[in-house]
PDB file of C-alpha atoms and ligand atoms in Angstrom:
ATOM      1  CA  MET A   2     120.592 206.793 109.185  1.00  0.00           C
ATOM      2  CA  ILE A   3     123.160 204.042 108.826  1.00  0.00           C
ATOM      3  CA  ASN A   4     122.257 200.578 110.063  1.00  0.00           C
ATOM      4  CA  ILE A   5     125.575 198.773 110.496  1.00  0.00           C
ATOM      5  CA  LYS A   6     123.858 195.378 110.107  1.00  0.00           C
ATOM      6  CA  GLU A   7     122.572 196.347 106.669  1.00  0.00           C
ATOM      7  CA  LEU A   8     125.926 197.450 105.267  1.00  0.00           C
ATOM      8  CA  SER A   9     127.280 195.649 102.238  1.00  0.00           C
ATOM      9  CA  ASP A  10     129.777 192.806 102.801  1.00  0.00           C
ATOM     10  CA  GLU A  11     131.672 194.049  99.765  1.00  0.00           C
ATOM     11  CA  GLU A  12     135.182 195.279 100.535  1.00  0.00           C
ATOM     12  CA  LEU A  13     136.250 198.035  98.143  1.00  0.00           C
ATOM     13  CA  VAL A  14     139.759 198.102  99.526  1.00  0.00           C
ATOM     14  CA  TYR A  15     141.237 194.665  99.790  1.00  0.00           C
ATOM     15  CA  GLY A  16     144.783 193.351 100.175  1.00  0.00           C
ATOM     16  CA  SER A  17     146.225 196.488 101.748  1.00  0.00           C
ATOM     17  CA  LEU A  18     149.682 195.992 103.235  1.00  0.00           C
ATOM     18  CA  ALA A  19     148.998 198.150 106.308  1.00  0.00           C
ATOM     19  CA  CYS A  20     150.403 197.083 109.689  1.00  0.00           C
ATOM     20  CA  ALA A  21     148.152 194.956 111.874  1.00  0.00           C
ATOM     21  CA  GLY A  22     145.839 197.230 113.837  1.00  0.00           C
ATOM     22  CA  CYS A  23     146.228 200.225 111.483  1.00  0.00           C
ATOM     23  CA  GLY A  24     143.524 202.784 112.299  1.00  0.00           C
ATOM     24  CA  GLY A  25     143.989 204.493 108.920  1.00  0.00           C
ATOM     25  CA  ASN A  26     143.155 201.307 107.061  1.00  0.00           C
ATOM     26  CA  LEU A  27     140.018 200.955 109.166  1.00  0.00           C
ATOM     27  CA  ALA A  28     139.058 204.568 108.367  1.00  0.00           C
ATOM     28  CA  LEU A  29     139.383 203.869 104.652  1.00  0.00           C
ATOM     29  CA  ARG A  30     137.399 200.621 104.746  1.00  0.00           C
ATOM     30  CA  GLN A  31     134.604 202.112 106.853  1.00  0.00           C
ATOM     31  CA  ALA A  32     134.288 205.139 104.545  1.00  0.00           C
ATOM     32  CA  LEU A  33     134.152 203.027 101.384  1.00  0.00           C
ATOM     33  CA  LYS A  34     131.312 200.940 102.836  1.00  0.00           C
ATOM     34  CA  VAL A  35     129.201 204.097 102.595  1.00  0.00           C
ATOM     35  CA  LEU A  36     130.729 205.732  99.534  1.00  0.00           C
ATOM     36  CA  GLY A  37     130.292 202.627  97.381  1.00  0.00           C
ATOM     37  CA  ARG A  38     131.543 201.988  93.860  1.00  0.00           C
ATOM     38  CA  ASN A  39     130.476 205.342  92.415  1.00  0.00           C
ATOM     39  CA  THR A  40     133.639 206.864  93.838  1.00  0.00           C
ATOM     40  CA  VAL A  41     137.044 208.090  92.727  1.00  0.00           C
ATOM     41  CA  ILE A  42     139.749 208.325  95.378  1.00  0.00           C
ATOM     42  CA  ALA A  43     142.752 210.622  95.285  1.00  0.00           C
ATOM     43  CA  THR A  44     145.452 209.708  97.775  1.00  0.00           C
ATOM     44  CA  THR A  45     148.724 211.397  98.412  1.00  0.00           C
ATOM     45  CA  ALA A  46     152.111 210.547  99.897  1.00  0.00           C
ATOM     46  CA  CYS A  47     151.160 208.851 103.184  1.00  0.00           C
ATOM     47  CA  CYS A  48     151.057 205.400 104.741  1.00  0.00           C
ATOM     48  CA  LEU A  49     147.719 204.538 103.195  1.00  0.00           C
ATOM     49  CA  MET A  50     148.929 205.393  99.711  1.00  0.00           C
ATOM     50  CA  GLY A  51     152.047 203.318 100.300  1.00  0.00           C
ATOM     51  CA  VAL A  52     150.151 200.265 101.492  1.00  0.00           C
ATOM     52  CA  THR A  53     147.373 200.319  98.883  1.00  0.00           C
ATOM     53  CA  THR A  54     149.277 201.160  95.703  1.00  0.00           C
ATOM     54  CA  PHE A  55     152.093 198.692  95.721  1.00  0.00           C
ATOM     55  CA  TYR A  56     153.094 198.280  92.055  1.00  0.00           C
ATOM     56  CA  PRO A  57     151.852 196.204  90.267  1.00  0.00           C
ATOM     57  CA  GLN A  58     149.049 195.723  92.805  1.00  0.00           C
ATOM     58  CA  LEU A  59     146.248 198.173  93.610  1.00  0.00           C
ATOM     59  CA  ALA A  60     144.183 197.424  96.699  1.00  0.00           C
ATOM     60  CA  PHE A  61     141.272 199.631  95.545  1.00  0.00           C
ATOM     61  CA  GLU A  62     138.226 198.293  93.721  1.00  0.00           C
ATOM     62  CA  VAL A  63     137.402 201.895  92.733  1.00  0.00           C
ATOM     63  CA  PRO A  64     139.532 204.187  90.549  1.00  0.00           C
ATOM     64  CA  CYS A  65     142.374 205.741  92.508  1.00  0.00           C
ATOM     65  CA  VAL A  66     144.776 208.527  91.604  1.00  0.00           C
ATOM     66  CA  THR A  67     147.900 209.243  93.621  1.00  0.00           C
ATOM     67  CA  SER A  68     149.148 212.776  93.960  1.00  0.00           C
ATOM     68  CA  VAL A  69     152.308 214.581  94.978  1.00  0.00           C
ATOM     69  CA  PHE A  70     152.269 215.331  98.703  1.00  0.00           C
ATOM     70  CA  PRO A  71     151.045 218.965  98.550  1.00  0.00           C
ATOM     71  CA  GLY A  72     148.800 218.468  95.520  1.00  0.00           C
ATOM     72  CA  THR A  73     145.723 216.469  96.522  1.00  0.00           C
ATOM     73  CA  GLY A  74     143.491 219.557  96.652  1.00  0.00           C
ATOM     74  CA  ALA A  75     144.471 220.417  93.071  1.00  0.00           C
ATOM     75  CA  VAL A  76     144.019 216.818  91.897  1.00  0.00           C
ATOM     76  CA  ILE A  77     140.489 216.566  93.281  1.00  0.00           C
ATOM     77  CA  SER A  78     139.641 219.908  91.649  1.00  0.00           C
ATOM     78  CA  GLY A  79     140.770 218.482  88.307  1.00  0.00           C
ATOM     79  CA  LEU A  80     138.794 215.299  88.881  1.00  0.00           C
ATOM     80  CA  VAL A  81     135.634 217.249  89.728  1.00  0.00           C
ATOM     81  CA  ALA A  82     136.009 219.400  86.574  1.00  0.00           C
ATOM     82  CA  GLY A  83     136.823 216.418  84.320  1.00  0.00           C
ATOM     83  CA  LEU A  84     133.963 214.276  85.599  1.00  0.00           C
ATOM     84  CA  LYS A  85     131.510 217.168  85.231  1.00  0.00           C
ATOM     85  CA  ARG A  86     132.652 217.687  81.644  1.00  0.00           C
ATOM     86  CA  LYS A  87     132.019 214.003  80.917  1.00  0.00           C
ATOM     87  CA  GLY A  88     128.511 214.249  82.396  1.00  0.00           C
ATOM     88  CA  LYS A  89     129.490 212.259  85.495  1.00  0.00           C
ATOM     89  CA  GLY A  90     128.992 214.966  88.084  1.00  0.00           C
ATOM     90  CA  ASP A  91     127.350 212.481  90.457  1.00  0.00           C
ATOM     91  CA  VAL A  92     130.603 210.568  91.175  1.00  0.00           C
ATOM     92  CA  ASN A  93     131.954 210.936  94.735  1.00  0.00           C
ATOM     93  CA  VAL A  94     135.356 212.600  94.445  1.00  0.00           C
ATOM     94  CA  VAL A  95     137.255 211.861  97.621  1.00  0.00           C
ATOM     95  CA  GLY A  96     140.621 213.173  98.761  1.00  0.00           C
ATOM     96  CA  PHE A  97     142.028 210.763 101.326  1.00  0.00           C
ATOM     97  CA  ALA A  98     145.112 212.081 103.072  1.00  0.00           C
ATOM     98  CA  GLY A  99     147.014 211.797 106.330  1.00  0.00           C
ATOM     99  CA  ASP A 100     147.244 214.558 108.912  1.00  0.00           C
ATOM    100  CA  GLY A 101     150.552 215.798 107.478  1.00  0.00           C
ATOM    101  CA  GLY A 102     149.037 215.878 103.977  1.00  0.00           C
ATOM    102  CA  THR A 103     146.063 217.810 105.352  1.00  0.00           C
ATOM    103  CA  VAL A 104     147.019 220.207 108.135  1.00  0.00           C
ATOM    104  CA  ASP A 105     150.557 220.978 106.904  1.00  0.00           C
ATOM    105  CA  ILE A 106     151.815 220.318 103.398  1.00  0.00           C
ATOM    106  CA  GLY A 107     148.419 219.769 101.742  1.00  0.00           C
ATOM    107  CA  LEU A 108     146.715 222.740 103.362  1.00  0.00           C
ATOM    108  CA  GLN A 109     147.291 225.306 100.626  1.00  0.00           C
ATOM    109  CA  ALA A 110     145.758 223.214  97.816  1.00  0.00           C
ATOM    110  CA  LEU A 111     142.951 222.035 100.103  1.00  0.00           C
ATOM    111  CA  SER A 112     142.222 225.633 101.088  1.00  0.00           C
ATOM    112  CA  GLY A 113     142.050 226.645  97.409  1.00  0.00           C
ATOM    113  CA  ALA A 114     139.678 223.789  96.582  1.00  0.00           C
ATOM    114  CA  MET A 115     137.428 224.693  99.543  1.00  0.00           C
ATOM    115  CA  GLU A 116     137.476 228.338  98.497  1.00  0.00           C
ATOM    116  CA  ARG A 117     136.336 227.405  94.979  1.00  0.00           C
ATOM    117  CA  GLY A 118     133.361 225.641  96.549  1.00  0.00           C
ATOM    118  CA  GLU A 119     133.732 222.504  94.467  1.00  0.00           C
ATOM    119  CA  LYS A 120     131.766 219.430  95.448  1.00  0.00           C
ATOM    120  CA  PHE A 121     134.220 216.955  96.946  1.00  0.00           C
ATOM    121  CA  ILE A 122     134.802 215.057 100.162  1.00  0.00           C
ATOM    122  CA  TRP A 123     138.081 215.282 102.033  1.00  0.00           C
ATOM    123  CA  ILE A 124     138.820 212.572 104.564  1.00  0.00           C
ATOM    124  CA  ALA A 125     141.849 213.201 106.740  1.00  0.00           C
ATOM    125  CA  TYR A 126     142.850 210.121 108.685  1.00  0.00           C
ATOM    126  CA  ASP A 127     144.638 211.570 111.641  1.00  0.00           C
ATOM    127  CA  ASN A 128     147.361 209.477 113.275  1.00  0.00           C
ATOM    128  CA  GLU A 129     148.953 212.637 114.656  1.00  0.00           C
ATOM    129  CA  ALA A 130     152.380 212.386 112.986  1.00  0.00           C
ATOM    130  CA  TYR A 131     154.210 211.654 109.724  1.00  0.00           C
ATOM    131  CA  MET A 132     154.087 207.885 110.202  1.00  0.00           C
ATOM    132  CA  ASN A 133     155.094 206.756 106.715  1.00  0.00           C
ATOM    133  CA  THR A 134     158.547 208.274 107.070  1.00  0.00           C
ATOM    134  CA  GLY A 135     159.134 207.130 110.641  1.00  0.00           C
ATOM    135  CA  THR A 136     156.984 209.208 113.025  1.00  0.00           C
ATOM    136  CA  GLN A 137     158.034 212.832 112.649  1.00  0.00           C
ATOM    137  CA  ARG A 138     155.812 215.448 114.296  1.00  0.00           C
ATOM    138  CA  SER A 139     153.114 217.178 112.284  1.00  0.00           C
ATOM    139  CA  GLY A 140     150.862 220.132 113.048  1.00  0.00           C
ATOM    140  CA  ALA A 141     148.365 217.548 114.322  1.00  0.00           C
ATOM    141  CA  THR A 142     150.734 216.059 116.908  1.00  0.00           C
ATOM    142  CA  PRO A 143     149.293 216.702 120.377  1.00  0.00           C
ATOM    143  CA  PHE A 144     151.090 218.392 123.241  1.00  0.00           C
ATOM    144  CA  GLY A 145     153.399 216.020 125.104  1.00  0.00           C
ATOM    145  CA  ALA A 146     153.764 213.385 122.399  1.00  0.00           C
ATOM    146  CA  TYR A 147     157.073 211.785 121.593  1.00  0.00           C
ATOM    147  CA  THR A 148     157.996 211.675 117.911  1.00  0.00           C
ATOM    148  CA  THR A 149     161.410 211.194 116.305  1.00  0.00           C
ATOM    149  CA  THR A 150     161.638 214.968 115.808  1.00  0.00           C
ATOM    150  CA  THR A 151     160.230 215.758 119.258  1.00  0.00           C
ATOM    151  CA  PRO A 152     162.059 213.155 121.357  1.00  0.00           C
ATOM    152  CA  GLY A 153     161.060 212.861 125.011  1.00  0.00           C
ATOM    153  CA  GLY A 154     163.819 212.113 127.472  1.00  0.00           C
ATOM    154  CA  LYS A 155     165.514 214.099 130.196  1.00  0.00           C
ATOM    155  CA  LYS A 156     165.839 217.210 128.039  1.00  0.00           C
ATOM    156  CA  ARG A 157     162.028 217.397 127.878  1.00  0.00           C
ATOM    157  CA  MET A 158     162.052 217.803 124.102  1.00  0.00           C
ATOM    158  CA  TRP A 159     158.610 216.320 123.477  1.00  0.00           C
ATOM    159  CA  GLU A 160     155.986 218.248 121.478  1.00  0.00           C
ATOM    160  CA  ASP A 161     155.338 221.481 123.337  1.00  0.00           C
ATOM    161  CA  ARG A 162     152.765 223.002 121.003  1.00  0.00           C
ATOM    162  CA  PRO A 163     149.039 222.231 121.030  1.00  0.00           C
ATOM    163  CA  LYS A 164     147.454 220.277 118.176  1.00  0.00           C
ATOM    164  CA  LYS A 165     146.333 222.478 115.276  1.00  0.00           C
ATOM    165  CA  ASN A 166     142.562 222.993 115.353  1.00  0.00           C
ATOM    166  CA  MET A 167     141.877 222.038 111.743  1.00  0.00           C
ATOM    167  CA  LEU A 168     138.116 221.838 112.224  1.00  0.00           C
ATOM    168  CA  ARG A 169     138.080 225.572 113.006  1.00  0.00           C
ATOM    169  CA  ILE A 170     140.254 226.311 109.963  1.00  0.00           C
ATOM    170  CA  VAL A 171     137.944 224.489 107.552  1.00  0.00           C
ATOM    171  CA  MET A 172     134.815 225.930 109.201  1.00  0.00           C
ATOM    172  CA  ASP A 173     136.215 229.386 108.558  1.00  0.00           C
ATOM    173  CA  HIS A 174     136.265 228.591 104.831  1.00  0.00           C
ATOM    174  CA  GLY A 175     132.459 228.648 104.991  1.00  0.00           C
ATOM    175  CA  ILE A 176     132.077 225.120 103.633  1.00  0.00           C
ATOM    176  CA  PRO A 177     128.689 223.419 104.018  1.00  0.00           C
ATOM    177  CA  TYR A 178     129.826 220.391 106.018  1.00  0.00           C
ATOM    178  CA  ALA A 179     132.701 219.497 108.341  1.00  0.00           C
ATOM    179  CA  ALA A 180     133.062 216.897 111.063  1.00  0.00           C
ATOM    180  CA  THR A 181     135.418 214.987 113.292  1.00  0.00           C
ATOM    181  CA  ALA A 182     135.053 211.241 113.713  1.00  0.00           C
ATOM    182  CA  SER A 183     136.697 208.186 115.220  1.00  0.00           C
ATOM    183  CA  VAL A 184     137.243 204.658 113.925  1.00  0.00           C
ATOM    184  CA  ALA A 185     135.878 203.449 117.292  1.00  0.00           C
ATOM    185  CA  TYR A 186     132.455 204.965 116.528  1.00  0.00           C
ATOM    186  CA  PRO A 187     131.727 203.569 113.029  1.00  0.00           C
ATOM    187  CA  LYS A 188     128.030 204.488 112.979  1.00  0.00           C
ATOM    188  CA  ASP A 189     128.780 208.113 113.856  1.00  0.00           C
ATOM    189  CA  TYR A 190     131.596 208.196 111.263  1.00  0.00           C
ATOM    190  CA  MET A 191     129.610 206.530 108.498  1.00  0.00           C
ATOM    191  CA  GLU A 192     126.634 208.821 109.033  1.00  0.00           C
ATOM    192  CA  LYS A 193     129.016 211.739 108.640  1.00  0.00           C
ATOM    193  CA  VAL A 194     130.347 210.250 105.390  1.00  0.00           C
ATOM    194  CA  ALA A 195     126.746 209.888 104.171  1.00  0.00           C
ATOM    195  CA  LYS A 196     126.051 213.553 105.021  1.00  0.00           C
ATOM    196  CA  ALA A 197     129.279 214.601 103.286  1.00  0.00           C
ATOM    197  CA  MET A 198     128.045 212.843 100.118  1.00  0.00           C
ATOM    198  CA  GLN A 199     124.871 214.955 100.197  1.00  0.00           C
ATOM    199  CA  ALA A 200     126.616 218.277 100.896  1.00  0.00           C
ATOM    200  CA  PRO A 201     126.197 220.833  98.089  1.00  0.00           C
ATOM    201  CA  GLY A 202     129.908 221.772  98.197  1.00  0.00           C
ATOM    202  CA  PRO A 203     133.154 220.825  99.946  1.00  0.00           C
ATOM    203  CA  ALA A 204     132.826 218.432 102.870  1.00  0.00           C
ATOM    204  CA  TYR A 205     135.619 217.694 105.326  1.00  0.00           C
ATOM    205  CA  ILE A 206     135.929 214.827 107.818  1.00  0.00           C
ATOM    206  CA  GLN A 207     138.896 214.334 110.145  1.00  0.00           C
ATOM    207  CA  VAL A 208     138.888 210.852 111.600  1.00  0.00           C
ATOM    208  CA  LEU A 209     141.134 209.879 114.495  1.00  0.00           C
ATOM    209  CA  ALA A 210     143.037 206.780 113.416  1.00  0.00           C
ATOM    210  CA  PRO A 211     145.501 205.305 115.935  1.00  0.00           C
ATOM    211  CA  CYS A 212     148.786 203.900 114.648  1.00  0.00           C
ATOM    212  CA  PRO A 213     150.211 201.128 116.884  1.00  0.00           C
ATOM    213  CA  PRO A 214     153.919 201.588 116.015  1.00  0.00           C
ATOM    214  CA  GLY A 215     153.722 205.390 116.094  1.00  0.00           C
ATOM    215  CA  TRP A 216     151.634 205.640 119.267  1.00  0.00           C
ATOM    216  CA  GLY A 217     153.339 202.788 121.073  1.00  0.00           C
ATOM    217  CA  HIS A 218     150.413 200.487 121.835  1.00  0.00           C
ATOM    218  CA  ASP A 219     149.577 196.883 120.983  1.00  0.00           C
ATOM    219  CA  THR A 220     147.948 196.107 117.654  1.00  0.00           C
ATOM    220  CA  ASP A 221     144.787 194.704 119.260  1.00  0.00           C
ATOM    221  CA  VAL A 222     143.857 197.882 121.184  1.00  0.00           C
ATOM    222  CA  THR A 223     143.531 200.330 118.278  1.00  0.00           C
ATOM    223  CA  VAL A 224     139.775 200.637 118.743  1.00  0.00           C
ATOM    224  CA  GLU A 225     140.183 200.905 122.517  1.00  0.00           C
ATOM    225  CA  MET A 226     142.626 203.832 122.046  1.00  0.00           C
ATOM    226  CA  ALA A 227     140.282 205.571 119.605  1.00  0.00           C
ATOM    227  CA  LYS A 228     137.421 205.070 122.086  1.00  0.00           C
ATOM    228  CA  LEU A 229     139.413 206.319 125.083  1.00  0.00           C
ATOM    229  CA  ALA A 230     140.315 209.465 123.144  1.00  0.00           C
ATOM    230  CA  VAL A 231     136.595 210.235 122.950  1.00  0.00           C
ATOM    231  CA  GLN A 232     135.718 209.082 126.473  1.00  0.00           C
ATOM    232  CA  THR A 233     138.420 211.305 127.993  1.00  0.00           C
ATOM    233  CA  GLY A 234     137.381 214.256 125.814  1.00  0.00           C
ATOM    234  CA  VAL A 235     140.799 214.457 124.143  1.00  0.00           C
ATOM    235  CA  TRP A 236     139.034 213.912 120.794  1.00  0.00           C
ATOM    236  CA  VAL A 237     135.617 215.477 120.347  1.00  0.00           C
ATOM    237  CA  LEU A 238     133.074 213.949 117.960  1.00  0.00           C
ATOM    238  CA  ALA A 239     131.660 217.096 116.401  1.00  0.00           C
ATOM    239  CA  GLU A 240     129.837 218.261 113.330  1.00  0.00           C
ATOM    240  CA  TYR A 241     129.447 221.585 111.557  1.00  0.00           C
ATOM    241  CA  GLU A 242     126.417 222.083 109.333  1.00  0.00           C
ATOM    242  CA  ASN A 243     124.015 224.938 108.663  1.00  0.00           C
ATOM    243  CA  GLU A 244     126.733 227.165 110.139  1.00  0.00           C
ATOM    244  CA  LYS A 245     126.373 225.490 113.550  1.00  0.00           C
ATOM    245  CA  LEU A 246     128.917 223.409 115.445  1.00  0.00           C
ATOM    246  CA  SER A 247     127.549 220.607 117.633  1.00  0.00           C
ATOM    247  CA  VAL A 248     128.789 217.549 119.528  1.00  0.00           C
ATOM    248  CA  THR A 249     127.492 214.274 118.076  1.00  0.00           C
ATOM    249  CA  HIS A 250     128.542 212.078 120.987  1.00  0.00           C
ATOM    250  CA  ARG A 251     128.948 213.611 124.443  1.00  0.00           C
ATOM    251  CA  PRO A 252     130.569 211.303 127.023  1.00  0.00           C
ATOM    252  CA  ALA A 253     128.251 211.022 130.056  1.00  0.00           C
ATOM    253  CA  LYS A 254     131.225 211.740 132.305  1.00  0.00           C
ATOM    254  CA  ARG A 255     134.653 212.461 130.847  1.00  0.00           C
ATOM    255  CA  LEU A 256     137.347 210.058 132.085  1.00  0.00           C
ATOM    256  CA  PRO A 257     140.645 211.576 133.288  1.00  0.00           C
ATOM    257  CA  VAL A 258     143.034 212.052 130.342  1.00  0.00           C
ATOM    258  CA  GLU A 259     145.592 209.931 132.164  1.00  0.00           C
ATOM    259  CA  GLU A 260     143.479 206.854 131.297  1.00  0.00           C
ATOM    260  CA  TYR A 261     144.284 207.539 127.646  1.00  0.00           C
ATOM    261  CA  LEU A 262     147.848 208.814 127.994  1.00  0.00           C
ATOM    262  CA  LYS A 263     149.200 206.043 130.210  1.00  0.00           C
ATOM    263  CA  LYS A 264     148.359 203.335 127.656  1.00  0.00           C
ATOM    264  CA  GLN A 265     150.590 204.797 124.931  1.00  0.00           C
ATOM    265  CA  GLY A 266     154.377 204.720 124.720  1.00  0.00           C
ATOM    266  CA  ARG A 267     154.438 208.149 123.051  1.00  0.00           C
ATOM    267  CA  PHE A 268     153.288 209.768 126.322  1.00  0.00           C
ATOM    268  CA  SER A 269     155.184 207.520 128.746  1.00  0.00           C
ATOM    269  CA  HIS A 270     157.733 210.226 129.687  1.00  0.00           C
ATOM    270  CA  LEU A 271     155.052 212.646 130.951  1.00  0.00           C
ATOM    271  CA  GLY A 272     155.004 213.360 134.677  1.00  0.00           C
ATOM    272  CA  PRO A 273     152.110 214.625 136.868  1.00  0.00           C
ATOM    273  CA  GLU A 274     152.809 218.254 135.925  1.00  0.00           C
ATOM    274  CA  GLU A 275     152.481 217.629 132.177  1.00  0.00           C
ATOM    275  CA  ILE A 276     149.456 215.364 132.630  1.00  0.00           C
ATOM    276  CA  SER A 277     147.741 218.152 134.602  1.00  0.00           C
ATOM    277  CA  ALA A 278     148.585 220.620 131.817  1.00  0.00           C
ATOM    278  CA  PHE A 279     147.122 218.189 129.260  1.00  0.00           C
ATOM    279  CA  GLN A 280     143.959 217.787 131.360  1.00  0.00           C
ATOM    280  CA  ALA A 281     143.632 221.565 131.699  1.00  0.00           C
ATOM    281  CA  SER A 282     143.901 222.043 127.926  1.00  0.00           C
ATOM    282  CA  VAL A 283     141.146 219.460 127.318  1.00  0.00           C
ATOM    283  CA  ASP A 284     138.904 221.092 129.945  1.00  0.00           C
ATOM    284  CA  ARG A 285     139.496 224.501 128.341  1.00  0.00           C
ATOM    285  CA  LEU A 286     138.593 223.188 124.882  1.00  0.00           C
ATOM    286  CA  TRP A 287     135.270 221.804 126.162  1.00  0.00           C
ATOM    287  CA  ASP A 288     134.467 224.959 128.146  1.00  0.00           C
ATOM    288  CA  LYS A 289     135.242 227.190 125.172  1.00  0.00           C
ATOM    289  CA  ASP A 290     133.792 225.294 122.204  1.00  0.00           C
ATOM    290  CA  PHE A 291     131.541 222.499 123.431  1.00  0.00           C
ATOM    291  CA  ALA A 292     129.959 223.533 126.764  1.00  0.00           C
TER     292      ALA A 292
HETATM  293  C1  LIG B  20     157.246 217.013  99.071  1.00  0.00           C
HETATM  294  C2  LIG B  20     157.439 215.770  99.856  1.00  0.00           C
HETATM  295  N1  LIG B  20     158.026 215.842 101.073  1.00  0.00           N
HETATM  296  C3  LIG B  20     158.204 214.734 101.814  1.00  0.00           C
HETATM  297  C4  LIG B  20     157.799 213.525 101.339  1.00  0.00           C
HETATM  298  C5  LIG B  20     158.039 212.291 102.162  1.00  0.00           C
HETATM  299  N2  LIG B  20     156.853 211.766 102.773  1.00  0.00           N
HETATM  300  C6  LIG B  20     156.125 210.789 102.194  1.00  0.00           C
HETATM  301  S1  LIG B  20     154.852 210.264 103.137  1.00  0.00           S
HETATM  302  C7  LIG B  20     155.289 211.321 104.376  1.00  0.00           C
HETATM  303  C8  LIG B  20     154.547 211.336 105.673  1.00  0.00           C
HETATM  304  C9  LIG B  20     153.048 211.452 105.543  1.00  0.00           C
HETATM  305  O1  LIG B  20     152.468 211.792 106.793  1.00  0.00           O
HETATM  306  P1  LIG B  20     150.911 211.910 106.918  1.00  0.00           P
HETATM  307  O2  LIG B  20     150.354 212.778 105.875  1.00  0.00           O
HETATM  308  O3  LIG B  20     150.586 212.284 108.319  1.00  0.00           O
HETATM  309  O4  LIG B  20     150.409 210.415 106.625  1.00  0.00           O
HETATM  310  P2  LIG B  20     150.848 209.085 107.446  1.00  0.00           P
HETATM  311  O5  LIG B  20     152.039 208.538 106.774  1.00  0.00           O
HETATM  312  O6  LIG B  20     151.094 209.485 108.852  1.00  0.00           O
HETATM  313  O7  LIG B  20     149.702 208.157 107.356  1.00  0.00           O
HETATM  314  C10 LIG B  20     156.410 212.094 104.038  1.00  0.00           C
HETATM  315  C11 LIG B  20     157.061 213.112 104.910  1.00  0.00           C
HETATM  316  C12 LIG B  20     157.189 213.461 100.059  1.00  0.00           C
HETATM  317  N3  LIG B  20     156.737 212.328  99.540  1.00  0.00           N
HETATM  318  N4  LIG B  20     157.024 214.606  99.347  1.00  0.00           N
HETATM  319  S1  LIG B  21     152.796 202.849 110.405  1.00  0.00           S
HETATM  320 FE1  LIG B  21     150.820 203.322 111.372  1.00  0.00          FE
HETATM  321  S2  LIG B  21     149.599 204.449 109.832  1.00  0.00           S
HETATM  322 FE2  LIG B  21     151.324 203.414 108.783  1.00  0.00          FE
HETATM  323  S3  LIG B  21     150.448 201.451 108.056  1.00  0.00           S
HETATM  324 FE3  LIG B  21     151.422 201.071 110.057  1.00  0.00          FE
HETATM  325  S4  LIG B  21     149.758 201.348 111.572  1.00  0.00           S
HETATM  326 FE4  LIG B  21     149.063 202.277 109.637  1.00  0.00          FE
HETATM  327 MG1  LIG B  22     150.007 211.004 109.856  1.00  0.00          MG
END
């Protein structure tokens, strides 16, 4: 069990150039508090790579490799094999990628690495769009969200597809551990990172990480947004281990999704009809998977 008060003060990522209020940066810092120095990180093309590997500076205190956008799964496979060969099989090999680099362009290499059953941890920080290149939609963009490739407006061109259920996809690879997490629930997240470190094979964590410029909220409410996502049931804190899926934090009473949607510019064009459709999709998800 993680006791937040007993965590090390040491920051293993320091001097990142992320925007104020970046949820992804928080996800990285919180994870490294648990992973510690015995870790190698592989990042890929994404905001967090851009803001931590700014030549000639490196914000990581642990070794870090950067990969081509689709290649992180292959890079971590190589790292696992190389470290094993050098007798350092106990090092945490961590792929840290955005939602685009996980659910879309990185999926093939990640799938291959999971299939091979190698021991690694994949942390997907999910800000629900391609933020680094100016907020284009990804497979993780939720229904109704404005992005620059799904503009809102009178023509109702916002995202009309549901968010890809990546947890189900990784579970179906038969890996030993998978979870969803939120930067607003650090204890829950860090305990999942600790379990991922102990897993005998691939471990996957998808952590919801709000992005103020991309989501259209102030920089000081990042944690509030990540919390509201959980309290409204839009984002479920779940865990898959021993072939069982369970909820790790069940809101006593789910708030209406409107409480979450109305605080973000990316949903500001939605009317009552779309908000009802959003609510219905959240209710369906809970009834189907988490009743
Ligand atoms: C093959 C390839 N296509 C496109 C890009 C441009 N690119 C760099 S980062 C990025 C967006 C990354 O989105 P995501 O993985 O969600 O991370 P985020 O930036 O949102 O944190 C894109 C499209 C690239 N580097 N390589
Ligand atoms: S654009 Fe968003 S994800 Fe990228 S550094 Fe800024 S807050 Fe973080
Ligand atoms: Mg993203």
